[in-house]
């Protein structure tokens, strides 16, 4: 199952074939590691600027063999007919590819090739060190003010390997308790962004794909951290790029561009009510701006209840 998780684009049968053949190659001493890393066909490696080394044998797998079939009535399973090479469908017919069998094919591990270096995708690195004073308590208060119970667990195994998780049905936010303070604060900001942006019980504007939701939450966390002088890029950049690449029909850059304004507004609204020491909004000292209608409305709602931070936050979140 661990092997299948790493090579999940392969069918179960092909995964077993690759595993057995690679392990045999390792035992013969022709590959350096018992677990393959990257797998591709002979010509696929060539397109990446690499070549299969002399004497290296490919791993035999089963590739699908397909053909074109046409039908004037797709709902009738008996009406489909196979098209010959070059044959065109008749007017009004629907054409679909169908599996007709399998054929042998071969793949090679990257260790069996040489040539152009393989780009290494960065892996999110947990933040180390201390957090800005008061930020953890302030973020926790905002989560609770939104009606969520905040708890910690001993480690990631209790929450499926995640650093934090938000449950909108149970109204809970759970965060790992074994993180450094900086990582804990970043995770709280991430989960608070989910609470603000993705709460289905509050009729929030839900993202059409989970990857977009994760990009939004982590981008908000980066902005909150940056406003407090925290550098979260070792974790955030690989995390955002990884999730953005899962969104169909969009490039990662397009995903980030499409979510940018929504992220900015969410981060601004959170930063506006945090009592912590943070960078200003970029205006030179002494410059006074007329508040926007949205800002003025927020101030009007919160001013009568400004005696405590919790009351201000509760009113804004309401």
mmCIF file of C-alpha atoms in Angstrom:
data_model
loop_
_atom_site.group_PDB
_atom_site.id
_atom_site.type_symbol
_atom_site.label_atom_id
_atom_site.label_comp_id
_atom_site.label_asym_id
_atom_site.label_seq_id
_atom_site.Cartn_x
_atom_site.Cartn_y
_atom_site.Cartn_z
ATOM 1 C CA UNK A 1 0.000 0.000 0.000
ATOM 2 C CA UNK A 2 2.915 2.355 0.708
ATOM 3 C CA UNK A 3 4.303 1.565 -2.749
ATOM 4 C CA UNK A 4 0.874 2.099 -4.325
ATOM 5 C CA UNK A 5 0.547 5.476 -2.621
ATOM 6 C CA UNK A 6 3.786 6.673 -4.226
ATOM 7 C CA UNK A 7 2.896 5.332 -7.680
ATOM 8 C CA UNK A 8 -0.867 5.827 -7.624
ATOM 9 C CA UNK A 9 -1.120 6.747 -11.317
ATOM 10 C CA UNK A 10 -0.366 3.122 -12.168
ATOM 11 C CA UNK A 11 -2.965 0.387 -12.094
ATOM 12 C CA UNK A 12 -2.806 -2.059 -9.206
ATOM 13 C CA UNK A 13 -1.576 -4.855 -11.456
ATOM 14 C CA UNK A 14 1.130 -2.717 -13.059
ATOM 15 C CA UNK A 15 2.176 -1.438 -9.655
ATOM 16 C CA UNK A 16 2.780 -5.024 -8.515
ATOM 17 C CA UNK A 17 4.734 -5.789 -11.701
ATOM 18 C CA UNK A 18 6.968 -2.738 -11.236
ATOM 19 C CA UNK A 19 7.567 -3.441 -7.571
ATOM 20 C CA UNK A 20 8.581 -7.056 -8.156
ATOM 21 C CA UNK A 21 10.879 -6.280 -11.100
ATOM 22 C CA UNK A 22 12.569 -3.317 -9.435
ATOM 23 C CA UNK A 23 13.221 -5.296 -6.262
ATOM 24 C CA UNK A 24 14.736 -8.076 -8.361
ATOM 25 C CA UNK A 25 16.969 -5.519 -10.116
ATOM 26 C CA UNK A 26 18.042 -4.156 -6.733
ATOM 27 C CA UNK A 27 18.926 -7.639 -5.512
ATOM 28 C CA UNK A 28 21.021 -8.158 -8.667
ATOM 29 C CA UNK A 29 22.804 -4.872 -7.960
ATOM 30 C CA UNK A 30 21.737 -3.105 -11.170
ATOM 31 C CA UNK A 31 19.798 -0.327 -9.371
ATOM 32 C CA UNK A 32 20.973 1.423 -6.182
ATOM 33 C CA UNK A 33 17.743 1.531 -4.137
ATOM 34 C CA UNK A 34 14.977 -1.001 -3.377
ATOM 35 C CA UNK A 35 12.259 1.583 -4.127
ATOM 36 C CA UNK A 36 11.977 3.259 -7.537
ATOM 37 C CA UNK A 37 11.679 7.050 -7.702
ATOM 38 C CA UNK A 38 10.420 8.193 -11.109
ATOM 39 C CA UNK A 39 9.173 5.904 -13.880
ATOM 40 C CA UNK A 40 8.768 6.641 -17.586
ATOM 41 C CA UNK A 41 8.992 4.984 -20.983
ATOM 42 C CA UNK A 42 12.050 5.021 -23.246
ATOM 43 C CA UNK A 43 10.892 7.901 -25.445
ATOM 44 C CA UNK A 44 9.398 9.741 -22.487
ATOM 45 C CA UNK A 45 12.829 9.859 -20.859
ATOM 46 C CA UNK A 46 14.257 11.193 -24.128
ATOM 47 C CA UNK A 47 11.786 14.082 -24.128
ATOM 48 C CA UNK A 48 13.126 14.986 -20.657
ATOM 49 C CA UNK A 49 16.695 15.037 -21.934
ATOM 50 C CA UNK A 50 17.688 11.688 -20.455
ATOM 51 C CA UNK A 51 18.623 8.321 -21.958
ATOM 52 C CA UNK A 52 18.408 4.761 -20.707
ATOM 53 C CA UNK A 53 21.830 3.416 -19.741
ATOM 54 C CA UNK A 54 23.256 0.527 -21.710
ATOM 55 C CA UNK A 55 22.482 -2.824 -20.120
ATOM 56 C CA UNK A 56 19.482 -1.606 -18.124
ATOM 57 C CA UNK A 57 16.339 -3.656 -18.695
ATOM 58 C CA UNK A 58 12.918 -2.041 -18.594
ATOM 59 C CA UNK A 59 10.105 -3.238 -16.358
ATOM 60 C CA UNK A 60 7.370 -4.958 -18.351
ATOM 61 C CA UNK A 61 3.855 -3.652 -17.729
ATOM 62 C CA UNK A 62 0.513 -3.925 -19.531
ATOM 63 C CA UNK A 63 -0.585 -0.875 -21.523
ATOM 64 C CA UNK A 64 -4.178 -0.459 -22.724
ATOM 65 C CA UNK A 65 -5.000 -1.087 -26.361
ATOM 66 C CA UNK A 66 -7.932 0.984 -27.630
ATOM 67 C CA UNK A 67 -9.932 1.419 -30.817
ATOM 68 C CA UNK A 68 -12.557 3.851 -32.066
ATOM 69 C CA UNK A 69 -16.188 2.790 -32.012
ATOM 70 C CA UNK A 70 -19.181 4.596 -33.538
ATOM 71 C CA UNK A 71 -22.903 4.471 -32.832
ATOM 72 C CA UNK A 72 -26.007 6.354 -33.947
ATOM 73 C CA UNK A 73 -27.716 5.367 -30.689
ATOM 74 C CA UNK A 74 -25.182 5.468 -27.818
ATOM 75 C CA UNK A 75 -27.743 4.163 -25.305
ATOM 76 C CA UNK A 76 -27.968 0.871 -27.218
ATOM 77 C CA UNK A 77 -24.901 -1.142 -26.239
ATOM 78 C CA UNK A 78 -25.340 -3.448 -29.222
ATOM 79 C CA UNK A 79 -25.212 -0.591 -31.738
ATOM 80 C CA UNK A 80 -21.536 0.241 -31.389
ATOM 81 C CA UNK A 81 -19.336 -0.737 -34.334
ATOM 82 C CA UNK A 82 -15.554 -0.624 -34.539
ATOM 83 C CA UNK A 83 -14.092 1.826 -37.052
ATOM 84 C CA UNK A 84 -11.247 0.709 -39.269
ATOM 85 C CA UNK A 85 -8.038 2.742 -39.515
ATOM 86 C CA UNK A 86 -8.870 5.962 -41.352
ATOM 87 C CA UNK A 87 -12.597 5.225 -41.445
ATOM 88 C CA UNK A 88 -14.863 8.173 -40.697
ATOM 89 C CA UNK A 89 -18.133 7.903 -38.775
ATOM 90 C CA UNK A 90 -21.428 8.209 -40.601
ATOM 91 C CA UNK A 91 -23.468 11.413 -40.234
ATOM 92 C CA UNK A 92 -25.079 11.592 -36.789
ATOM 93 C CA UNK A 93 -22.851 8.948 -35.211
ATOM 94 C CA UNK A 94 -21.051 9.392 -31.902
ATOM 95 C CA UNK A 95 -17.434 8.205 -31.686
ATOM 96 C CA UNK A 96 -15.808 6.943 -28.483
ATOM 97 C CA UNK A 97 -12.573 5.067 -27.737
ATOM 98 C CA UNK A 98 -13.031 1.688 -26.110
ATOM 99 C CA UNK A 99 -10.604 -0.745 -24.515
ATOM 100 C CA UNK A 100 -9.995 -3.761 -26.761
ATOM 101 C CA UNK A 101 -7.128 -5.412 -24.926
ATOM 102 C CA UNK A 102 -3.659 -4.859 -23.536
ATOM 103 C CA UNK A 103 -0.154 -4.856 -24.970
ATOM 104 C CA UNK A 104 3.270 -5.158 -23.359
ATOM 105 C CA UNK A 105 5.099 -1.919 -22.616
ATOM 106 C CA UNK A 106 8.227 -1.050 -20.672
ATOM 107 C CA UNK A 107 9.207 1.634 -18.170
ATOM 108 C CA UNK A 108 12.556 2.493 -16.579
ATOM 109 C CA UNK A 109 13.369 4.054 -13.225
ATOM 110 C CA UNK A 110 15.317 7.318 -13.208
ATOM 111 C CA UNK A 111 18.263 5.460 -11.641
ATOM 112 C CA UNK A 112 18.532 3.499 -14.909
ATOM 113 C CA UNK A 113 19.034 6.691 -16.910
ATOM 114 C CA UNK A 114 21.410 9.635 -17.125
ATOM 115 C CA UNK A 115 21.296 13.087 -18.690
ATOM 116 C CA UNK A 116 19.577 16.330 -17.762
ATOM 117 C CA UNK A 117 18.957 16.669 -14.003
ATOM 118 C CA UNK A 118 15.413 15.991 -12.830
ATOM 119 C CA UNK A 119 13.794 19.087 -11.275
ATOM 120 C CA UNK A 120 13.197 18.505 -7.582
ATOM 121 C CA UNK A 121 9.864 19.777 -6.300
ATOM 122 C CA UNK A 122 10.338 21.426 -2.892
ATOM 123 C CA UNK A 123 8.636 19.765 0.066
ATOM 124 C CA UNK A 124 6.919 21.892 2.747
ATOM 125 C CA UNK A 125 9.267 22.319 5.721
ATOM 126 C CA UNK A 126 7.777 22.840 9.165
ATOM 127 C CA UNK A 127 8.595 26.250 10.582
ATOM 128 C CA UNK A 128 10.997 26.407 13.497
ATOM 129 C CA UNK A 129 11.435 28.811 16.363
ATOM 130 C CA UNK A 130 9.304 31.308 18.222
ATOM 131 C CA UNK A 131 6.148 33.098 17.112
ATOM 132 C CA UNK A 132 5.394 36.835 17.315
ATOM 133 C CA UNK A 133 4.236 37.745 20.846
ATOM 134 C CA UNK A 134 0.509 37.392 21.378
ATOM 135 C CA UNK A 135 -0.295 36.130 17.880
ATOM 136 C CA UNK A 136 -1.142 32.565 18.893
ATOM 137 C CA UNK A 137 -3.599 33.704 21.585
ATOM 138 C CA UNK A 138 -5.202 36.265 19.265
ATOM 139 C CA UNK A 139 -5.726 33.776 16.439
ATOM 140 C CA UNK A 140 -7.127 31.226 18.881
ATOM 141 C CA UNK A 141 -9.575 33.824 20.192
ATOM 142 C CA UNK A 142 -10.801 34.574 16.664
ATOM 143 C CA UNK A 143 -11.405 30.886 16.003
ATOM 144 C CA UNK A 144 -13.396 30.533 19.220
ATOM 145 C CA UNK A 145 -15.281 33.756 18.536
ATOM 146 C CA UNK A 146 -16.471 32.204 15.258
ATOM 147 C CA UNK A 147 -18.114 29.415 17.269
ATOM 148 C CA UNK A 148 -15.465 26.712 16.913
ATOM 149 C CA UNK A 149 -13.964 24.670 19.719
ATOM 150 C CA UNK A 150 -10.165 24.716 19.498
ATOM 151 C CA UNK A 151 -8.183 21.723 20.747
ATOM 152 C CA UNK A 152 -4.729 20.226 20.271
ATOM 153 C CA UNK A 153 -3.565 16.663 19.787
ATOM 154 C CA UNK A 154 -0.257 15.024 20.602
ATOM 155 C CA UNK A 155 0.924 14.634 17.000
ATOM 156 C CA UNK A 156 -0.179 14.381 13.376
ATOM 157 C CA UNK A 157 -1.223 10.721 13.602
ATOM 158 C CA UNK A 158 -4.372 11.717 15.489
ATOM 159 C CA UNK A 159 -5.586 13.894 12.578
ATOM 160 C CA UNK A 160 -4.629 11.826 9.585
ATOM 161 C CA UNK A 161 -1.116 13.200 9.151
ATOM 162 C CA UNK A 162 -2.210 16.848 8.901
ATOM 163 C CA UNK A 163 -0.924 19.770 10.938
ATOM 164 C CA UNK A 164 -4.449 20.997 11.571
ATOM 165 C CA UNK A 165 -8.008 20.223 10.566
ATOM 166 C CA UNK A 166 -11.311 22.107 10.626
ATOM 167 C CA UNK A 167 -14.613 20.262 10.983
ATOM 168 C CA UNK A 168 -17.564 22.454 10.024
ATOM 169 C CA UNK A 169 -20.142 19.908 11.171
ATOM 170 C CA UNK A 170 -18.700 19.404 14.648
ATOM 171 C CA UNK A 171 -17.571 23.076 14.777
ATOM 172 C CA UNK A 172 -14.078 22.117 15.855
ATOM 173 C CA UNK A 173 -10.536 23.087 14.929
ATOM 174 C CA UNK A 174 -7.799 20.649 15.912
ATOM 175 C CA UNK A 175 -4.090 21.497 15.704
ATOM 176 C CA UNK A 176 -0.954 19.469 16.386
ATOM 177 C CA UNK A 177 0.506 20.189 19.799
ATOM 178 C CA UNK A 178 4.052 19.031 18.990
ATOM 179 C CA UNK A 179 4.845 21.886 16.581
ATOM 180 C CA UNK A 180 7.249 24.737 17.258
ATOM 181 C CA UNK A 181 5.493 27.980 18.157
ATOM 182 C CA UNK A 182 6.050 29.447 14.673
ATOM 183 C CA UNK A 183 4.518 26.420 12.965
ATOM 184 C CA UNK A 184 1.637 26.373 15.444
ATOM 185 C CA UNK A 185 0.793 30.011 14.698
ATOM 186 C CA UNK A 186 0.991 29.458 10.946
ATOM 187 C CA UNK A 187 -1.333 26.464 11.256
ATOM 188 C CA UNK A 188 -3.818 28.450 13.346
ATOM 189 C CA UNK A 189 -3.851 31.165 10.675
ATOM 190 C CA UNK A 190 -4.449 28.519 8.007
ATOM 191 C CA UNK A 191 -7.383 26.985 9.881
ATOM 192 C CA UNK A 192 -8.823 30.428 10.683
ATOM 193 C CA UNK A 193 -8.796 31.158 6.947
ATOM 194 C CA UNK A 194 -10.815 27.983 6.356
ATOM 195 C CA UNK A 195 -13.264 29.119 9.056
ATOM 196 C CA UNK A 196 -13.632 32.530 7.428
ATOM 197 C CA UNK A 197 -13.760 31.434 3.786
ATOM 198 C CA UNK A 198 -15.099 27.892 3.597
ATOM 199 C CA UNK A 199 -17.725 27.429 6.308
ATOM 200 C CA UNK A 200 -20.572 25.621 4.535
ATOM 201 C CA UNK A 201 -22.959 26.173 7.450
ATOM 202 C CA UNK A 202 -22.625 29.933 6.978
ATOM 203 C CA UNK A 203 -23.407 29.755 3.229
ATOM 204 C CA UNK A 204 -19.862 30.726 2.363
ATOM 205 C CA UNK A 205 -18.758 30.958 -1.243
ATOM 206 C CA UNK A 206 -17.224 27.521 -1.544
ATOM 207 C CA UNK A 207 -14.249 26.914 -3.832
ATOM 208 C CA UNK A 208 -15.067 24.593 -6.752
ATOM 209 C CA UNK A 209 -12.044 22.392 -5.992
ATOM 210 C CA UNK A 210 -10.242 21.470 -2.790
ATOM 211 C CA UNK A 211 -6.961 22.605 -4.266
ATOM 212 C CA UNK A 212 -8.333 26.145 -4.555
ATOM 213 C CA UNK A 213 -9.491 26.064 -0.926
ATOM 214 C CA UNK A 214 -6.058 24.970 0.271
ATOM 215 C CA UNK A 215 -4.340 27.629 -1.831
ATOM 216 C CA UNK A 216 -6.624 30.260 -0.313
ATOM 217 C CA UNK A 217 -6.145 29.141 3.298
ATOM 218 C CA UNK A 218 -2.367 28.835 3.086
ATOM 219 C CA UNK A 219 -2.030 32.122 1.207
ATOM 220 C CA UNK A 220 -3.970 33.896 3.960
ATOM 221 C CA UNK A 221 -1.629 32.280 6.502
ATOM 222 C CA UNK A 222 1.378 33.595 4.585
ATOM 223 C CA UNK A 223 -0.035 37.144 4.565
ATOM 224 C CA UNK A 224 -0.791 37.068 8.286
ATOM 225 C CA UNK A 225 2.688 35.769 9.010
ATOM 226 C CA UNK A 226 4.353 38.309 6.707
ATOM 227 C CA UNK A 227 2.494 41.189 8.375
ATOM 228 C CA UNK A 228 4.126 40.086 11.642
ATOM 229 C CA UNK A 229 7.621 39.674 10.187
ATOM 230 C CA UNK A 230 7.356 35.873 9.875
ATOM 231 C CA UNK A 231 8.857 34.103 6.877
ATOM 232 C CA UNK A 232 6.611 31.115 6.093
ATOM 233 C CA UNK A 233 7.873 30.537 2.550
ATOM 234 C CA UNK A 234 9.706 27.262 3.322
ATOM 235 C CA UNK A 235 6.331 25.727 4.063
ATOM 236 C CA UNK A 236 3.860 27.874 2.143
ATOM 237 C CA UNK A 237 5.440 28.022 -1.317
ATOM 238 C CA UNK A 238 5.721 24.224 -1.824
ATOM 239 C CA UNK A 239 2.294 23.738 -0.200
ATOM 240 C CA UNK A 240 0.554 26.282 -2.417
ATOM 241 C CA UNK A 241 2.299 25.178 -5.611
ATOM 242 C CA UNK A 242 1.484 21.542 -4.856
ATOM 243 C CA UNK A 243 -2.225 22.146 -4.288
ATOM 244 C CA UNK A 244 -2.490 24.643 -7.165
ATOM 245 C CA UNK A 245 -1.162 22.011 -9.559
ATOM 246 C CA UNK A 246 -4.095 19.694 -8.704
ATOM 247 C CA UNK A 247 -6.746 22.091 -10.043
ATOM 248 C CA UNK A 248 -7.968 20.879 -13.456
ATOM 249 C CA UNK A 249 -7.893 23.145 -16.524
ATOM 250 C CA UNK A 250 -5.785 25.825 -14.766
ATOM 251 C CA UNK A 251 -2.067 26.349 -14.346
ATOM 252 C CA UNK A 252 -0.768 26.946 -10.799
ATOM 253 C CA UNK A 253 -0.115 30.582 -11.715
ATOM 254 C CA UNK A 254 -3.710 31.005 -12.901
ATOM 255 C CA UNK A 255 -5.006 29.498 -9.649
ATOM 256 C CA UNK A 256 -2.970 31.921 -7.538
ATOM 257 C CA UNK A 257 -4.015 34.868 -9.701
ATOM 258 C CA UNK A 258 -7.691 33.900 -9.501
ATOM 259 C CA UNK A 259 -7.622 33.617 -5.690
ATOM 260 C CA UNK A 260 -5.428 36.640 -4.988
ATOM 261 C CA UNK A 261 -8.082 39.271 -4.281
ATOM 262 C CA UNK A 262 -10.224 36.923 -2.178
ATOM 263 C CA UNK A 263 -7.126 36.024 -0.156
ATOM 264 C CA UNK A 264 -6.158 39.679 0.276
ATOM 265 C CA UNK A 265 -9.590 40.636 1.607
ATOM 266 C CA UNK A 266 -9.705 37.721 4.030
ATOM 267 C CA UNK A 267 -6.208 38.449 5.367
ATOM 268 C CA UNK A 268 -6.978 42.152 5.682
ATOM 269 C CA UNK A 269 -10.150 41.482 7.680
ATOM 270 C CA UNK A 270 -8.257 39.225 10.084
ATOM 271 C CA UNK A 271 -5.307 41.592 10.448
ATOM 272 C CA UNK A 272 -7.640 44.539 11.121
ATOM 273 C CA UNK A 273 -8.855 42.974 14.374
ATOM 274 C CA UNK A 274 -5.607 41.446 15.619
ATOM 275 C CA UNK A 275 -4.176 43.449 18.560
ATOM 276 C CA UNK A 276 -0.638 42.269 17.841
ATOM 277 C CA UNK A 277 2.285 44.407 16.685
ATOM 278 C CA UNK A 278 2.449 44.222 12.905
ATOM 279 C CA UNK A 279 3.614 46.184 9.884
ATOM 280 C CA UNK A 280 1.298 48.963 8.784
ATOM 281 C CA UNK A 281 -0.565 48.838 5.501
ATOM 282 C CA UNK A 282 2.231 50.470 3.530
ATOM 283 C CA UNK A 283 1.187 54.098 3.943
ATOM 284 C CA UNK A 284 3.886 56.532 5.103
ATOM 285 C CA UNK A 285 3.607 57.674 8.744
ATOM 286 C CA UNK A 286 1.334 60.673 9.152
ATOM 287 C CA UNK A 287 -0.793 59.961 6.085
ATOM 288 C CA UNK A 288 -4.488 59.754 6.893
ATOM 289 C CA UNK A 289 -6.777 57.953 4.513
ATOM 290 C CA UNK A 290 -10.531 58.383 4.384
ATOM 291 C CA UNK A 291 -11.968 54.976 5.309
ATOM 292 C CA UNK A 292 -13.767 53.085 2.595
ATOM 293 C CA UNK A 293 -17.455 52.403 2.987
ATOM 294 C CA UNK A 294 -16.734 48.809 3.917
ATOM 295 C CA UNK A 295 -14.143 49.849 6.514
ATOM 296 C CA UNK A 296 -16.378 52.551 7.954
ATOM 297 C CA UNK A 297 -19.195 50.048 8.267
ATOM 298 C CA UNK A 298 -16.918 47.632 10.100
ATOM 299 C CA UNK A 299 -15.761 50.342 12.493
ATOM 300 C CA UNK A 300 -19.353 51.384 13.174
ATOM 301 C CA UNK A 301 -20.299 47.837 14.020
ATOM 302 C CA UNK A 302 -17.355 47.220 16.323
ATOM 303 C CA UNK A 303 -16.938 50.585 18.060
ATOM 304 C CA UNK A 304 -19.803 50.238 20.565
ATOM 305 C CA UNK A 305 -18.303 46.971 21.823
ATOM 306 C CA UNK A 306 -14.633 47.932 21.948
ATOM 307 C CA UNK A 307 -14.130 47.295 25.681
ATOM 308 C CA UNK A 308 -12.554 43.911 25.126
ATOM 309 C CA UNK A 309 -10.859 42.217 22.207
ATOM 310 C CA UNK A 310 -13.253 39.286 22.360
ATOM 311 C CA UNK A 311 -16.309 41.522 22.006
ATOM 312 C CA UNK A 312 -14.816 43.353 19.022
ATOM 313 C CA UNK A 313 -13.965 40.084 17.318
ATOM 314 C CA UNK A 314 -17.301 38.474 18.071
ATOM 315 C CA UNK A 315 -19.136 41.439 16.565
ATOM 316 C CA UNK A 316 -17.007 41.431 13.400
ATOM 317 C CA UNK A 317 -17.385 37.702 12.917
ATOM 318 C CA UNK A 318 -21.128 37.955 13.383
#
